Amino acid sequence: MIKLVLSDLDATLIWTPEHVVTPFALEAIHAAQAAGVHFVPCTGRIYRDLPRMFAGDEAACATAVTSNGQLVYLDGELVEKVPIAHEALVAVVGELQNVDDAYLVVEYGGEKVAVAAELDYVRAHPDNFWLVETAVAEVPEEPCYKANVRVVGSFERCQEVAASLAGALSELDFVCPMPGTPHIDITPHGFGKDHGGDFLMERLGLTPDEVCCFGDAENDLAVLRHYPHSVAVANAVPAVKECARWHIGPADEESVAHALLDIAEATAAGRMPSFMEA
């Protein structure tokens, strides 16, 4: 039976332009929870974003894997945190110093801060530097649990920058999490959403066969490769489709919500969900 669901959000569970779950998806989440299934948003986003994305329904997102596994919450309590090394972030800034279309953005105390960028440049590109209102000359000393590189250019350019950084800095991983969006997530090398999934799985006393994970993008690969019941939505990037064991419809057809209802019914009956029978 499935007892733990790890679901990506953007373009997986959530497909609306407002980046908010639908009432039907919330209904499916609560049905799964009522059947004894732990529903867990498993995302590159930070925990502070989740209540808004879940339409204020905190019960639907109280347990979460955020910041690509660096921050893990259980029933609203922070139970695991893994920072990015300060010296590694300094090295990112060094690699970007001769790149005129990409800048490091770090988050501290709930504020997104651009590093070594002119504030006028940041304000001139609000679509790339969304929610960034401050620029500083150097990486702050405080522990950092969320960092990315914002690229003012195409998604292809974003992939070029990510590959260049990965080739120069082996202690970090650089992942483009949202197809079409010029935004590179940074995590410690070899680290991903699977870390948070395993932390919760072990804390809840479950086994990998009781875990189901859903995803669509490159930053979901770590978790999809890790668990046997991995699921790709139809709009997933090719690497995710190839990696996943199971396949469902696209995000904009509420396919994950329908799968959650299937899981809820199956777990309550003591069996595996029907979409895993194909």
XYZ file of C-alpha atoms in Angstrom:
278
model
C 0.000 0.000 0.000
C 1.031 3.619 -0.471
C 1.428 5.485 2.815
C 3.552 8.481 1.768
C 3.093 10.693 -1.304
C 5.839 13.113 -2.355
C 4.524 15.513 -4.986
C 6.213 18.272 -6.904
C 4.064 21.391 -7.205
C 4.570 23.603 -10.269
C 3.421 21.879 -13.488
C 2.780 18.662 -11.543
C 0.108 19.119 -8.876
C -0.400 22.823 -9.675
C -1.044 24.097 -13.185
C -2.918 27.393 -12.748
C -1.253 30.731 -13.667
C -1.734 31.861 -10.068
C 0.288 28.849 -8.826
C -2.494 27.821 -6.435
C -3.998 24.353 -6.056
C -7.567 23.866 -7.167
C -10.439 22.949 -4.815
C -10.518 19.517 -6.469
C -6.831 18.950 -5.668
C -7.385 19.975 -2.048
C -10.301 17.556 -1.851
C -8.061 14.782 -3.159
C -5.302 15.629 -0.675
C -7.715 15.468 2.256
C -9.166 12.200 0.968
C -5.665 10.730 0.942
C -4.965 12.045 4.431
C -8.254 10.604 5.712
C -7.174 7.209 4.346
C -3.964 7.361 6.381
C -1.694 8.583 3.571
C 0.844 11.288 4.360
C 0.697 13.896 1.586
C 3.934 15.882 1.241
C 4.668 18.792 -1.117
C 8.178 18.026 -2.411
C 9.446 21.210 -3.983
C 12.290 23.577 -4.669
C 10.206 26.356 -3.170
C 10.521 27.543 0.406
C 8.033 26.663 3.134
C 6.789 30.228 3.418
C 5.323 29.976 -0.105
C 3.187 26.930 0.629
C 0.140 28.294 2.520
C -0.564 30.700 -0.346
C -0.096 27.935 -2.921
C -2.499 25.723 -0.970
C -5.161 28.449 -0.768
C -4.560 28.966 2.945
C -5.179 25.290 3.744
C -2.254 24.674 6.085
C -3.368 21.125 6.884
C -2.636 20.206 3.254
C 0.992 21.341 3.416
C 2.048 21.102 7.074
C 4.434 18.248 6.269
C 6.726 19.243 3.417
C 10.078 18.759 1.724
C 11.211 22.223 0.619
C 14.294 23.888 -0.886
C 14.929 20.686 -2.882
C 15.270 18.662 0.308
C 17.372 21.070 2.352
C 14.497 21.968 4.688
C 12.037 19.333 5.930
C 8.888 19.992 7.961
C 6.738 17.521 9.872
C 3.341 18.742 11.044
C 4.524 22.335 10.683
C 7.762 21.822 12.646
C 11.180 22.187 11.021
C 12.845 18.816 11.623
C 15.791 18.819 9.204
C 17.996 21.514 7.671
C 21.068 21.246 5.450
C 22.800 24.526 4.509
C 24.808 25.279 1.397
C 28.464 25.910 2.273
C 29.269 29.623 2.384
C 32.562 29.203 0.547
C 30.782 27.341 -2.250
C 28.368 30.237 -2.767
C 31.314 32.636 -2.805
C 32.811 30.477 -5.545
C 29.573 30.778 -7.553
C 29.854 34.563 -7.421
C 33.456 34.276 -8.592
C 32.452 32.141 -11.581
C 29.715 34.632 -12.507
C 31.830 37.770 -12.259
C 32.491 37.780 -16.012
C 28.981 36.632 -16.936
C 26.842 39.673 -17.625
C 23.427 37.979 -17.747
C 23.411 35.804 -14.607
C 23.560 36.550 -10.871
C 23.376 34.614 -7.633
C 20.249 35.106 -5.514
C 20.245 33.868 -1.916
C 17.542 33.874 0.740
C 18.109 34.944 4.341
C 15.449 35.652 6.942
C 12.679 35.496 4.376
C 14.295 38.006 2.011
C 15.651 37.245 -1.448
C 18.955 39.058 -2.075
C 20.929 39.425 -5.314
C 24.698 39.169 -4.853
C 27.212 41.311 -6.791
C 24.444 42.767 -8.948
C 23.432 46.374 -9.448
C 20.031 47.046 -7.932
C 19.006 49.073 -10.986
C 19.715 46.012 -13.143
C 17.651 43.804 -10.835
C 14.725 46.224 -10.934
C 14.959 46.484 -14.717
C 14.336 42.696 -15.024
C 11.470 41.925 -12.612
C 10.429 38.787 -14.514
C 13.865 37.293 -13.876
C 14.439 38.665 -10.386
C 10.932 38.153 -9.026
C 10.589 39.076 -5.350
C 14.196 40.336 -5.240
C 14.316 43.861 -3.832
C 17.818 44.009 -2.357
C 21.331 43.692 -3.757
C 24.536 43.189 -1.755
C 28.194 43.121 -2.744
C 29.113 39.803 -1.074
C 27.465 36.581 0.057
C 26.150 37.089 3.618
C 27.741 35.007 6.345
C 24.498 33.493 7.689
C 23.642 29.854 6.855
C 21.836 29.633 3.515
C 19.142 27.058 2.747
C 17.908 28.471 -0.553
C 20.024 29.766 -3.436
C 19.659 30.009 -7.169
C 21.088 31.737 -10.203
C 18.751 33.997 -12.160
C 19.553 34.261 -15.862
C 18.345 37.170 -17.981
C 17.954 35.220 -21.181
C 16.385 32.138 -22.750
C 15.948 28.744 -21.112
C 18.669 27.444 -23.439
C 20.989 30.139 -22.115
C 20.032 29.084 -18.602
C 21.084 25.524 -19.388
C 24.400 26.791 -20.789
C 25.134 28.728 -17.585
C 24.166 25.727 -15.441
C 26.500 23.440 -17.391
C 29.356 25.926 -17.121
C 28.916 26.275 -13.357
C 28.667 22.516 -12.893
C 31.897 22.029 -14.825
C 33.728 24.525 -12.631
C 32.277 23.771 -9.187
C 32.071 20.060 -8.415
C 30.949 20.626 -4.815
C 27.547 21.909 -5.983
C 24.764 20.782 -8.296
C 23.032 23.205 -10.670
C 19.545 22.214 -11.806
C 17.024 23.999 -14.053
C 13.805 23.193 -12.145
C 11.081 24.640 -14.359
C 11.092 24.011 -18.112
C 11.101 27.292 -19.976
C 12.077 29.388 -16.947
C 15.660 30.791 -16.831
C 16.296 29.897 -13.198
C 18.966 27.545 -11.794
C 18.583 25.905 -8.379
C 21.747 25.280 -6.345
C 22.169 22.359 -3.944
C 25.130 20.562 -2.363
C 26.555 17.992 -4.792
C 24.636 14.727 -4.819
C 21.870 16.204 -2.718
C 18.205 16.293 -3.722
C 14.586 15.919 -2.770
C 15.227 12.244 -1.961
C 17.084 13.329 1.202
C 13.932 14.926 2.574
C 11.809 12.013 1.406
C 14.015 9.493 3.186
C 14.101 11.614 6.339
C 10.289 11.602 6.523
C 10.003 7.961 5.465
C 12.287 6.870 8.285
C 10.677 9.209 10.823
C 7.249 7.779 9.921
C 8.476 4.182 10.041
C 7.755 3.424 6.380
C 9.593 1.552 3.618
C 10.422 2.652 0.032
C 7.660 0.417 -1.362
C 5.130 2.509 0.572
C 6.269 5.755 -1.067
C 4.886 7.252 -4.283
C 6.429 10.341 -5.885
C 5.217 12.618 -8.688
C 7.273 15.001 -10.826
C 7.793 16.761 -14.127
C 11.200 18.481 -14.167
C 14.927 18.037 -13.748
C 14.922 18.732 -10.015
C 12.525 15.786 -9.532
C 14.947 13.228 -10.963
C 16.701 12.554 -7.646
C 13.468 11.517 -5.953
C 12.043 9.705 -9.002
C 15.195 7.606 -9.338
C 15.197 6.817 -5.643
C 11.755 5.268 -5.078
C 10.230 2.328 -6.960
C 6.808 3.955 -7.365
C 7.836 7.022 -9.381
C 5.257 8.818 -11.514
C 5.663 11.322 -14.364
C 2.921 13.638 -15.575
C 2.427 13.740 -19.345
C 3.908 17.246 -19.611
C 7.181 16.152 -17.972
C 10.542 16.719 -19.618
C 11.897 13.697 -21.559
C 14.402 12.697 -18.866
C 11.623 12.476 -16.276
C 9.362 10.458 -18.573
C 12.191 8.036 -19.209
C 13.051 7.752 -15.527
C 9.560 7.250 -14.085
C 8.069 3.794 -13.642
C 4.469 4.985 -13.976
C 2.870 7.618 -16.216
C -0.334 9.634 -15.867
C -2.014 12.482 -17.760
C -0.912 16.123 -17.799
C -0.997 18.531 -14.913
C -3.737 20.681 -16.438
C -6.128 17.717 -16.372
C -5.733 17.394 -12.577
C -4.000 14.068 -13.143
C -2.130 14.068 -9.819
C -5.360 14.851 -7.943
C -7.103 11.939 -9.676
C -4.136 9.720 -8.769
C -4.413 10.849 -5.137
C -8.065 9.810 -5.058
C -7.043 6.445 -6.512
C -4.357 6.103 -3.821
C -6.827 7.073 -1.077
C -9.344 4.440 -2.180
C -6.683 1.763 -2.642
C -4.924 2.351 0.676
C -8.234 2.307 2.537
C -8.934 -1.070 0.884
C -5.457 -2.424 1.617
C -4.249 -2.622 -1.984
C -2.141 -0.741 -4.534
C -3.768 1.980 -6.678
C -5.226 1.034 -10.049
C -2.907 3.297 -12.077
C -0.017 1.124 -10.913
C -1.584 -2.024 -12.363
C -0.796 -1.213 -15.998
